[in-house]
Coordinates of C-alpha atoms in Angstrom, one line a residue:
Q1 CA -21.9 -66.9 2.6
A2 CA -24.5 -64.3 3.7
L3 CA -23.3 -61.9 1.1
Y4 CA -23.3 -64.6 -1.6
D5 CA -26.9 -65.6 -0.6
R6 CA -28.1 -62.0 -0.7
A7 CA -26.5 -61.5 -4.1
L8 CA -28.3 -64.5 -5.4
A9 CA -31.6 -63.2 -3.9
V10 CA -31.0 -59.8 -5.7
A11 CA -30.3 -61.8 -9.0
A12 CA -33.5 -63.7 -8.5
D13 CA -35.5 -60.5 -7.9
L14 CA -34.0 -58.9 -11.0
A15 CA -34.8 -62.0 -13.1
M16 CA -38.4 -61.8 -11.9
A17 CA -38.4 -58.3 -13.2
G18 CA -37.3 -59.5 -16.6
V19 CA -33.6 -58.6 -16.4
S20 CA -31.4 -61.1 -18.2
R21 CA -27.8 -61.6 -19.4
G22 CA -26.5 -58.6 -21.3
D23 CA -28.9 -56.1 -19.9
Y24 CA -27.7 -52.9 -18.2
V25 CA -28.8 -52.4 -14.6
G26 CA -28.3 -49.1 -12.9
L27 CA -27.2 -49.0 -9.2
L28 CA -28.2 -45.8 -7.5
A29 CA -27.1 -46.4 -3.9
P30 CA -24.5 -45.0 -1.5
R31 CA -21.4 -47.0 -0.8
G32 CA -22.5 -49.8 1.6
P33 CA -23.6 -53.4 2.0
D34 CA -26.7 -52.8 -0.1
A35 CA -24.6 -51.5 -3.0
V36 CA -22.2 -54.5 -2.8
A37 CA -25.1 -57.0 -2.8
G38 CA -26.7 -55.1 -5.7
M39 CA -23.5 -55.2 -7.7
L40 CA -22.8 -58.9 -7.1
G41 CA -26.4 -59.8 -7.7
T42 CA -26.4 -58.0 -11.1
L43 CA -23.2 -59.7 -12.1
A44 CA -24.5 -63.1 -11.0
L45 CA -27.4 -62.7 -13.4
G46 CA -25.0 -61.9 -16.3
A47 CA -26.1 -58.3 -16.5
S48 CA -23.8 -55.3 -16.5
V49 CA -23.6 -52.8 -13.5
V50 CA -24.0 -49.1 -14.2
P51 CA -23.1 -47.4 -10.9
L52 CA -24.9 -44.0 -10.4
D53 CA -23.5 -42.0 -7.6
P54 CA -26.4 -40.5 -5.5
D55 CA -24.3 -37.3 -5.2
Y56 CA -24.3 -36.8 -9.0
A57 CA -26.2 -33.9 -10.4
S58 CA -29.5 -34.9 -11.9
D59 CA -28.4 -33.9 -15.4
K60 CA -25.4 -36.3 -15.2
I61 CA -27.7 -39.1 -14.1
A62 CA -30.1 -38.3 -16.9
H63 CA -27.2 -38.4 -19.4
I64 CA -26.0 -41.8 -18.2
V65 CA -29.5 -43.3 -18.2
A66 CA -30.1 -42.0 -21.7
D67 CA -26.7 -43.3 -22.9
T68 CA -27.0 -46.8 -21.5
D69 CA -30.7 -47.9 -22.1
L70 CA -31.0 -49.2 -18.5
S71 CA -33.5 -52.1 -18.1
T72 CA -34.0 -51.2 -14.4
V73 CA -32.3 -49.4 -11.5
L74 CA -31.5 -51.0 -8.1
C75 CA -31.9 -48.7 -5.1
P76 CA -32.0 -49.0 -1.3
S77 CA -35.2 -49.9 0.5
G78 CA -37.7 -47.1 0.6
R79 CA -36.2 -45.2 -2.4
Q80 CA -38.0 -46.9 -5.3
S81 CA -40.4 -44.0 -6.1
E82 CA -37.7 -41.4 -5.7
T83 CA -35.4 -43.4 -8.0
E84 CA -38.0 -43.9 -10.6
R85 CA -38.7 -40.1 -10.7
L86 CA -35.0 -39.3 -10.9
T87 CA -34.1 -41.9 -13.6
G88 CA -37.3 -42.4 -15.5
C89 CA -36.6 -46.2 -15.3
P90 CA -38.3 -49.0 -13.4
A91 CA -36.6 -49.3 -10.0
R92 CA -36.2 -52.4 -7.8
E93 CA -35.3 -52.2 -4.1
I94 CA -32.2 -54.2 -3.2
V95 CA -33.7 -57.2 -1.4
D96 CA -32.3 -58.6 1.8
A97 CA -33.4 -62.2 1.2
G98 CA -35.6 -64.3 -1.0
S99 CA -35.5 -66.9 -3.6
S100 CA -32.2 -67.8 -5.4
V101 CA -31.0 -68.4 -8.9
R102 CA -28.1 -70.2 -10.3
P103 CA -25.3 -67.7 -11.3
V104 CA -24.7 -67.2 -15.0
E105 CA -21.1 -68.0 -16.1
A106 CA -19.8 -64.8 -17.7
E107 CA -17.7 -64.8 -20.8
D108 CA -14.4 -62.9 -20.8
D109 CA -15.8 -60.2 -23.1
D110 CA -19.1 -59.7 -21.4
V111 CA -19.4 -56.3 -19.9
A112 CA -19.2 -56.3 -16.1
F113 CA -19.4 -52.5 -15.4
V114 CA -20.0 -49.3 -17.3
L115 CA -18.1 -46.5 -15.6
Y116 CA -18.5 -42.9 -16.7
T117 CA -15.7 -40.4 -17.1
S118 CA -16.1 -37.1 -15.2
G119 CA -17.1 -35.2 -18.3
S120 CA -14.4 -32.6 -17.7
T121 CA -13.7 -32.4 -21.5
G122 CA -17.3 -32.5 -22.5
A123 CA -20.1 -35.0 -21.9
P124 CA -19.3 -37.9 -19.6
K125 CA -18.4 -41.0 -21.6
G126 CA -19.1 -44.6 -20.7
V127 CA -16.2 -47.0 -20.5
L128 CA -17.1 -50.6 -20.9
I129 CA -15.2 -52.8 -18.4
P130 CA -15.3 -56.5 -19.4
H131 CA -15.1 -59.3 -17.0
R132 CA -11.6 -60.2 -18.2
A133 CA -10.4 -56.8 -17.2
V134 CA -11.8 -57.2 -13.7
T135 CA -10.3 -60.6 -13.2
S136 CA -6.9 -59.6 -14.8
Y137 CA -6.8 -56.7 -12.4
A138 CA -7.5 -58.9 -9.4
F139 CA -5.3 -61.9 -10.4
G140 CA -2.9 -60.8 -13.1
P141 CA 0.8 -60.3 -12.6
E142 CA 0.3 -56.5 -12.1
G143 CA -2.9 -57.0 -10.1
V144 CA -3.8 -56.3 -6.6
E145 CA -1.7 -58.0 -4.0
V146 CA -4.4 -59.0 -1.5
T147 CA -4.9 -62.3 0.4
D148 CA -7.8 -63.8 2.1
D149 CA -6.3 -62.6 5.4
D150 CA -6.4 -58.9 4.4
V151 CA -9.0 -56.2 5.2
V152 CA -9.3 -53.5 2.5
L153 CA -10.9 -50.1 3.2
H154 CA -13.5 -49.1 0.6
V155 CA -13.9 -45.3 0.5
A156 CA -14.3 -44.6 -3.3
T157 CA -17.6 -44.0 -4.9
L158 CA -19.0 -47.0 -6.7
A159 CA -19.1 -45.0 -9.9
C160 CA -15.3 -44.8 -10.3
D161 CA -12.5 -47.3 -11.1
G162 CA -11.2 -47.0 -7.5
M163 CA -14.1 -49.3 -6.6
L164 CA -12.4 -52.1 -8.5
A165 CA -9.3 -51.9 -6.3
E166 CA -11.2 -51.3 -3.1
C167 CA -14.1 -53.6 -3.4
M168 CA -14.2 -56.0 -6.4
A169 CA -10.6 -57.2 -6.4
P170 CA -10.5 -57.8 -2.7
L171 CA -13.8 -59.7 -2.8
L172 CA -12.5 -61.8 -5.7
R173 CA -9.4 -62.6 -3.7
G174 CA -11.3 -63.6 -0.6
A175 CA -10.4 -60.6 1.5
T176 CA -12.6 -58.6 3.8
V177 CA -13.9 -55.3 2.6
A178 CA -14.4 -52.6 5.3
I179 CA -16.8 -50.0 4.0
A180 CA -16.3 -46.5 5.2

């Protein structure tokens, strides 16, 4: 419940900044509770999450920012100025609490995440991950076999598809996510 409340506070803060359904929101944060709240808050608003790994080279971050037309970038507390300098986008700190909004019901084809390839064969390419893909992965016949009694270790960067298996699918199934 605390995570849900925090996600809705993040969504309300983003809404006050003018972010709305269909916008792309960058998330420049290390793996951790802030990042999870930022992801869920962005999704609750109907916007798409564009994870930016803080360990990425600045030119890769610049490429992703230019490619996605981010409306804002979420970052941990105390990193707003640094994030704005790095991305050239307005930055919002991931809030701990605050007002709340009613979650937006996503359509199956709405983009949930934009994940970028490594760029090993050229420039990194954005892959649009719709909500239906995330829910199919979590609940489909070939999906993750996790129950609400399970604890799943989350070690992958938020900017790769491993995050879906280690974080999103377990949360959707009611499992506990242990963040390394």
